[in-house]
């Protein structure tokens, strides 16, 4: 269900699932639209700008792959330009210190490669 999302991230593109019937964007990807129940969907490429909705700093890695990060943030980013309820992505904001990460901070998507085919969408502060 989410393979197109991860493949696009590997190509440095951010795709969000969109209901073909009512146009509502949704994330994470699901088989059925939670607005109208339709099973028909497409993928829209979005520009990846948004704002920090919420965050927390973690001192212990959630999964083994993050062990090399040391202390890092886990952020919920609300994307600009989506239809329906706000689309929020669980991610992190790179290149920022503890005092500068605030709710409402404007960010844009970036990508941390995992291998040659997939990447993690992460965010960085807008200048």
JSON list of C-alpha atoms in Angstrom, two decimals, residues 1-120:
[
{"chain": "A", "resi": 1, "resn": "UNK", "atom": "CA", "xyz": [0.00, 0.00, 0.00]},
{"chain": "A", "resi": 2, "resn": "UNK", "atom": "CA", "xyz": [2.78, 2.48, 0.83]},
{"chain": "A", "resi": 3, "resn": "UNK", "atom": "CA", "xyz": [5.41, 1.33, -1.72]},
{"chain": "A", "resi": 4, "resn": "UNK", "atom": "CA", "xyz": [4.83, 4.30, -4.09]},
{"chain": "A", "resi": 5, "resn": "UNK", "atom": "CA", "xyz": [5.43, 6.69, -1.17]},
{"chain": "A", "resi": 6, "resn": "UNK", "atom": "CA", "xyz": [8.80, 5.13, -0.32]},
{"chain": "A", "resi": 7, "resn": "UNK", "atom": "CA", "xyz": [9.93, 4.78, -3.94]},
{"chain": "A", "resi": 8, "resn": "UNK", "atom": "CA", "xyz": [9.11, 8.44, -4.61]},
{"chain": "A", "resi": 9, "resn": "UNK", "atom": "CA", "xyz": [11.03, 9.48, -1.50]},
{"chain": "A", "resi": 10, "resn": "UNK", "atom": "CA", "xyz": [14.01, 7.57, -2.91]},
{"chain": "A", "resi": 11, "resn": "UNK", "atom": "CA", "xyz": [13.68, 9.83, -5.96]},
{"chain": "A", "resi": 12, "resn": "UNK", "atom": "CA", "xyz": [13.51, 12.92, -3.68]},
{"chain": "A", "resi": 13, "resn": "UNK", "atom": "CA", "xyz": [9.78, 13.45, -4.31]},
{"chain": "A", "resi": 14, "resn": "UNK", "atom": "CA", "xyz": [7.00, 13.59, -1.72]},
{"chain": "A", "resi": 15, "resn": "UNK", "atom": "CA", "xyz": [3.81, 11.78, -2.73]},
{"chain": "A", "resi": 16, "resn": "UNK", "atom": "CA", "xyz": [0.58, 11.90, -0.75]},
{"chain": "A", "resi": 17, "resn": "UNK", "atom": "CA", "xyz": [-2.34, 9.59, -1.37]},
{"chain": "A", "resi": 18, "resn": "UNK", "atom": "CA", "xyz": [-5.52, 11.31, -2.65]},
{"chain": "A", "resi": 19, "resn": "UNK", "atom": "CA", "xyz": [-9.04, 9.92, -2.91]},
{"chain": "A", "resi": 20, "resn": "UNK", "atom": "CA", "xyz": [-10.09, 9.75, -6.54]},
{"chain": "A", "resi": 21, "resn": "UNK", "atom": "CA", "xyz": [-13.76, 10.35, -5.63]},
{"chain": "A", "resi": 22, "resn": "UNK", "atom": "CA", "xyz": [-13.76, 13.19, -3.07]},
{"chain": "A", "resi": 23, "resn": "UNK", "atom": "CA", "xyz": [-10.21, 14.54, -3.51]},
{"chain": "A", "resi": 24, "resn": "UNK", "atom": "CA", "xyz": [-9.22, 14.24, 0.16]},
{"chain": "A", "resi": 25, "resn": "UNK", "atom": "CA", "xyz": [-5.51, 13.76, 0.80]},
{"chain": "A", "resi": 26, "resn": "UNK", "atom": "CA", "xyz": [-4.54, 11.23, 3.44]},
{"chain": "A", "resi": 27, "resn": "UNK", "atom": "CA", "xyz": [-1.45, 10.04, 5.21]},
{"chain": "A", "resi": 28, "resn": "UNK", "atom": "CA", "xyz": [-0.41, 7.44, 6.11]},
{"chain": "A", "resi": 29, "resn": "UNK", "atom": "CA", "xyz": [-1.65, 5.63, 3.01]},
{"chain": "A", "resi": 30, "resn": "UNK", "atom": "CA", "xyz": [-4.76, 3.53, 3.58]},
{"chain": "A", "resi": 31, "resn": "UNK", "atom": "CA", "xyz": [-6.91, 1.25, 1.39]},
{"chain": "A", "resi": 32, "resn": "UNK", "atom": "CA", "xyz": [-10.07, 3.31, 1.94]},
{"chain": "A", "resi": 33, "resn": "UNK", "atom": "CA", "xyz": [-10.71, 7.03, 2.15]},
{"chain": "A", "resi": 34, "resn": "UNK", "atom": "CA", "xyz": [-11.57, 8.03, 5.69]},
{"chain": "A", "resi": 35, "resn": "UNK", "atom": "CA", "xyz": [-13.68, 10.93, 4.38]},
{"chain": "A", "resi": 36, "resn": "UNK", "atom": "CA", "xyz": [-15.99, 9.06, 1.98]},
{"chain": "A", "resi": 37, "resn": "UNK", "atom": "CA", "xyz": [-15.01, 5.37, 2.15]},
{"chain": "A", "resi": 38, "resn": "UNK", "atom": "CA", "xyz": [-13.98, 5.10, -1.50]},
{"chain": "A", "resi": 39, "resn": "UNK", "atom": "CA", "xyz": [-11.37, 2.52, -2.47]},
{"chain": "A", "resi": 40, "resn": "UNK", "atom": "CA", "xyz": [-10.22, 4.54, -5.52]},
{"chain": "A", "resi": 41, "resn": "UNK", "atom": "CA", "xyz": [-7.07, 6.61, -5.06]},
{"chain": "A", "resi": 42, "resn": "UNK", "atom": "CA", "xyz": [-4.20, 8.31, -6.83]},
{"chain": "A", "resi": 43, "resn": "UNK", "atom": "CA", "xyz": [-0.91, 9.81, -5.67]},
{"chain": "A", "resi": 44, "resn": "UNK", "atom": "CA", "xyz": [-0.22, 13.55, -5.76]},
{"chain": "A", "resi": 45, "resn": "UNK", "atom": "CA", "xyz": [3.25, 15.04, -5.65]},
{"chain": "A", "resi": 46, "resn": "UNK", "atom": "CA", "xyz": [3.28, 17.90, -3.14]},
{"chain": "A", "resi": 47, "resn": "UNK", "atom": "CA", "xyz": [5.92, 20.59, -2.70]},
{"chain": "A", "resi": 48, "resn": "UNK", "atom": "CA", "xyz": [6.74, 19.46, 0.84]},
{"chain": "A", "resi": 49, "resn": "UNK", "atom": "CA", "xyz": [6.45, 22.74, 2.70]},
{"chain": "A", "resi": 50, "resn": "UNK", "atom": "CA", "xyz": [4.64, 22.97, 5.99]},
{"chain": "A", "resi": 51, "resn": "UNK", "atom": "CA", "xyz": [4.84, 23.83, 9.65]},
{"chain": "A", "resi": 52, "resn": "UNK", "atom": "CA", "xyz": [5.86, 21.96, 12.78]},
{"chain": "A", "resi": 53, "resn": "UNK", "atom": "CA", "xyz": [2.63, 20.94, 14.49]},
{"chain": "A", "resi": 54, "resn": "UNK", "atom": "CA", "xyz": [4.22, 19.15, 17.45]},
{"chain": "A", "resi": 55, "resn": "UNK", "atom": "CA", "xyz": [7.56, 17.65, 18.48]},
{"chain": "A", "resi": 56, "resn": "UNK", "atom": "CA", "xyz": [9.51, 15.89, 21.19]},
{"chain": "A", "resi": 57, "resn": "UNK", "atom": "CA", "xyz": [13.24, 15.33, 21.71]},
{"chain": "A", "resi": 58, "resn": "UNK", "atom": "CA", "xyz": [14.29, 11.72, 22.28]},
{"chain": "A", "resi": 59, "resn": "UNK", "atom": "CA", "xyz": [17.45, 10.55, 24.01]},
{"chain": "A", "resi": 60, "resn": "UNK", "atom": "CA", "xyz": [17.05, 6.88, 23.13]},
{"chain": "A", "resi": 61, "resn": "UNK", "atom": "CA", "xyz": [16.65, 5.59, 19.58]},
{"chain": "A", "resi": 62, "resn": "UNK", "atom": "CA", "xyz": [13.17, 4.37, 18.74]},
{"chain": "A", "resi": 63, "resn": "UNK", "atom": "CA", "xyz": [14.61, 1.87, 16.25]},
{"chain": "A", "resi": 64, "resn": "UNK", "atom": "CA", "xyz": [18.13, 0.57, 15.70]},
{"chain": "A", "resi": 65, "resn": "UNK", "atom": "CA", "xyz": [18.66, 2.52, 12.47]},
{"chain": "A", "resi": 66, "resn": "UNK", "atom": "CA", "xyz": [18.53, 5.80, 14.46]},
{"chain": "A", "resi": 67, "resn": "UNK", "atom": "CA", "xyz": [21.23, 4.86, 16.98]},
{"chain": "A", "resi": 68, "resn": "UNK", "atom": "CA", "xyz": [23.85, 7.00, 15.21]},
{"chain": "A", "resi": 69, "resn": "UNK", "atom": "CA", "xyz": [21.71, 10.16, 15.59]},
{"chain": "A", "resi": 70, "resn": "UNK", "atom": "CA", "xyz": [22.26, 10.54, 19.33]},
{"chain": "A", "resi": 71, "resn": "UNK", "atom": "CA", "xyz": [19.66, 12.95, 20.71]},
{"chain": "A", "resi": 72, "resn": "UNK", "atom": "CA", "xyz": [17.14, 13.78, 17.97]},
{"chain": "A", "resi": 73, "resn": "UNK", "atom": "CA", "xyz": [13.66, 15.19, 17.56]},
{"chain": "A", "resi": 74, "resn": "UNK", "atom": "CA", "xyz": [10.51, 13.46, 16.43]},
{"chain": "A", "resi": 75, "resn": "UNK", "atom": "CA", "xyz": [8.23, 16.02, 14.78]},
{"chain": "A", "resi": 76, "resn": "UNK", "atom": "CA", "xyz": [4.74, 16.10, 13.38]},
{"chain": "A", "resi": 77, "resn": "UNK", "atom": "CA", "xyz": [4.73, 18.33, 10.29]},
{"chain": "A", "resi": 78, "resn": "UNK", "atom": "CA", "xyz": [1.47, 19.67, 8.88]},
{"chain": "A", "resi": 79, "resn": "UNK", "atom": "CA", "xyz": [1.83, 19.93, 5.09]},
{"chain": "A", "resi": 80, "resn": "UNK", "atom": "CA", "xyz": [0.74, 22.92, 3.03]},
{"chain": "A", "resi": 81, "resn": "UNK", "atom": "CA", "xyz": [-1.47, 22.52, -0.03]},
{"chain": "A", "resi": 82, "resn": "UNK", "atom": "CA", "xyz": [-3.46, 19.41, 0.82]},
{"chain": "A", "resi": 83, "resn": "UNK", "atom": "CA", "xyz": [-7.24, 19.02, 0.57]},
{"chain": "A", "resi": 84, "resn": "UNK", "atom": "CA", "xyz": [-9.51, 17.88, 3.39]},
{"chain": "A", "resi": 85, "resn": "UNK", "atom": "CA", "xyz": [-8.30, 17.47, 6.93]},
{"chain": "A", "resi": 86, "resn": "UNK", "atom": "CA", "xyz": [-4.69, 18.63, 7.38]},
{"chain": "A", "resi": 87, "resn": "UNK", "atom": "CA", "xyz": [-2.14, 16.02, 6.34]},
{"chain": "A", "resi": 88, "resn": "UNK", "atom": "CA", "xyz": [0.42, 15.50, 9.08]},
{"chain": "A", "resi": 89, "resn": "UNK", "atom": "CA", "xyz": [3.62, 13.49, 8.68]},
{"chain": "A", "resi": 90, "resn": "UNK", "atom": "CA", "xyz": [5.59, 11.99, 11.55]},
{"chain": "A", "resi": 91, "resn": "UNK", "atom": "CA", "xyz": [9.24, 12.75, 10.80]},
{"chain": "A", "resi": 92, "resn": "UNK", "atom": "CA", "xyz": [12.10, 14.81, 12.19]},
{"chain": "A", "resi": 93, "resn": "UNK", "atom": "CA", "xyz": [13.59, 18.23, 11.57]},
{"chain": "A", "resi": 94, "resn": "UNK", "atom": "CA", "xyz": [17.29, 18.12, 10.71]},
{"chain": "A", "resi": 95, "resn": "UNK", "atom": "CA", "xyz": [19.80, 20.91, 11.17]},
{"chain": "A", "resi": 96, "resn": "UNK", "atom": "CA", "xyz": [18.19, 22.52, 14.19]},
{"chain": "A", "resi": 97, "resn": "UNK", "atom": "CA", "xyz": [19.05, 22.86, 17.86]},
{"chain": "A", "resi": 98, "resn": "UNK", "atom": "CA", "xyz": [16.80, 22.27, 20.83]},
{"chain": "A", "resi": 99, "resn": "UNK", "atom": "CA", "xyz": [16.02, 25.97, 21.39]},
{"chain": "A", "resi": 100, "resn": "UNK", "atom": "CA", "xyz": [15.20, 26.73, 17.74]},
{"chain": "A", "resi": 101, "resn": "UNK", "atom": "CA", "xyz": [12.65, 23.97, 17.16]},
{"chain": "A", "resi": 102, "resn": "UNK", "atom": "CA", "xyz": [9.25, 25.48, 17.91]},
{"chain": "A", "resi": 103, "resn": "UNK", "atom": "CA", "xyz": [5.64, 24.78, 17.04]},
{"chain": "A", "resi": 104, "resn": "UNK", "atom": "CA", "xyz": [4.76, 26.75, 13.90]},
{"chain": "A", "resi": 105, "resn": "UNK", "atom": "CA", "xyz": [8.30, 26.68, 12.49]},
{"chain": "A", "resi": 106, "resn": "UNK", "atom": "CA", "xyz": [8.17, 26.71, 8.67]},
{"chain": "A", "resi": 107, "resn": "UNK", "atom": "CA", "xyz": [9.94, 23.71, 7.13]},
{"chain": "A", "resi": 108, "resn": "UNK", "atom": "CA", "xyz": [10.48, 21.99, 3.80]},
{"chain": "A", "resi": 109, "resn": "UNK", "atom": "CA", "xyz": [11.01, 18.35, 2.96]},
{"chain": "A", "resi": 110, "resn": "UNK", "atom": "CA", "xyz": [14.42, 16.81, 2.49]},
{"chain": "A", "resi": 111, "resn": "UNK", "atom": "CA", "xyz": [15.35, 13.15, 2.19]},
{"chain": "A", "resi": 112, "resn": "UNK", "atom": "CA", "xyz": [17.70, 10.86, 4.12]},
{"chain": "A", "resi": 113, "resn": "UNK", "atom": "CA", "xyz": [18.66, 7.92, 1.87]},
{"chain": "A", "resi": 114, "resn": "UNK", "atom": "CA", "xyz": [18.31, 4.46, 3.39]},
{"chain": "A", "resi": 115, "resn": "UNK", "atom": "CA", "xyz": [19.62, 2.58, 0.35]},
{"chain": "A", "resi": 116, "resn": "UNK", "atom": "CA", "xyz": [19.73, 3.04, -3.44]},
{"chain": "A", "resi": 117, "resn": "UNK", "atom": "CA", "xyz": [15.94, 2.90, -3.77]},
{"chain": "A", "resi": 118, "resn": "UNK", "atom": "CA", "xyz": [14.26, 4.37, -0.71]},
{"chain": "A", "resi": 119, "resn": "UNK", "atom": "CA", "xyz": [14.71, 7.35, 1.57]},
{"chain": "A", "resi": 120, "resn": "UNK", "atom": "CA", "xyz": [13.10, 8.80, 4.67]}
]
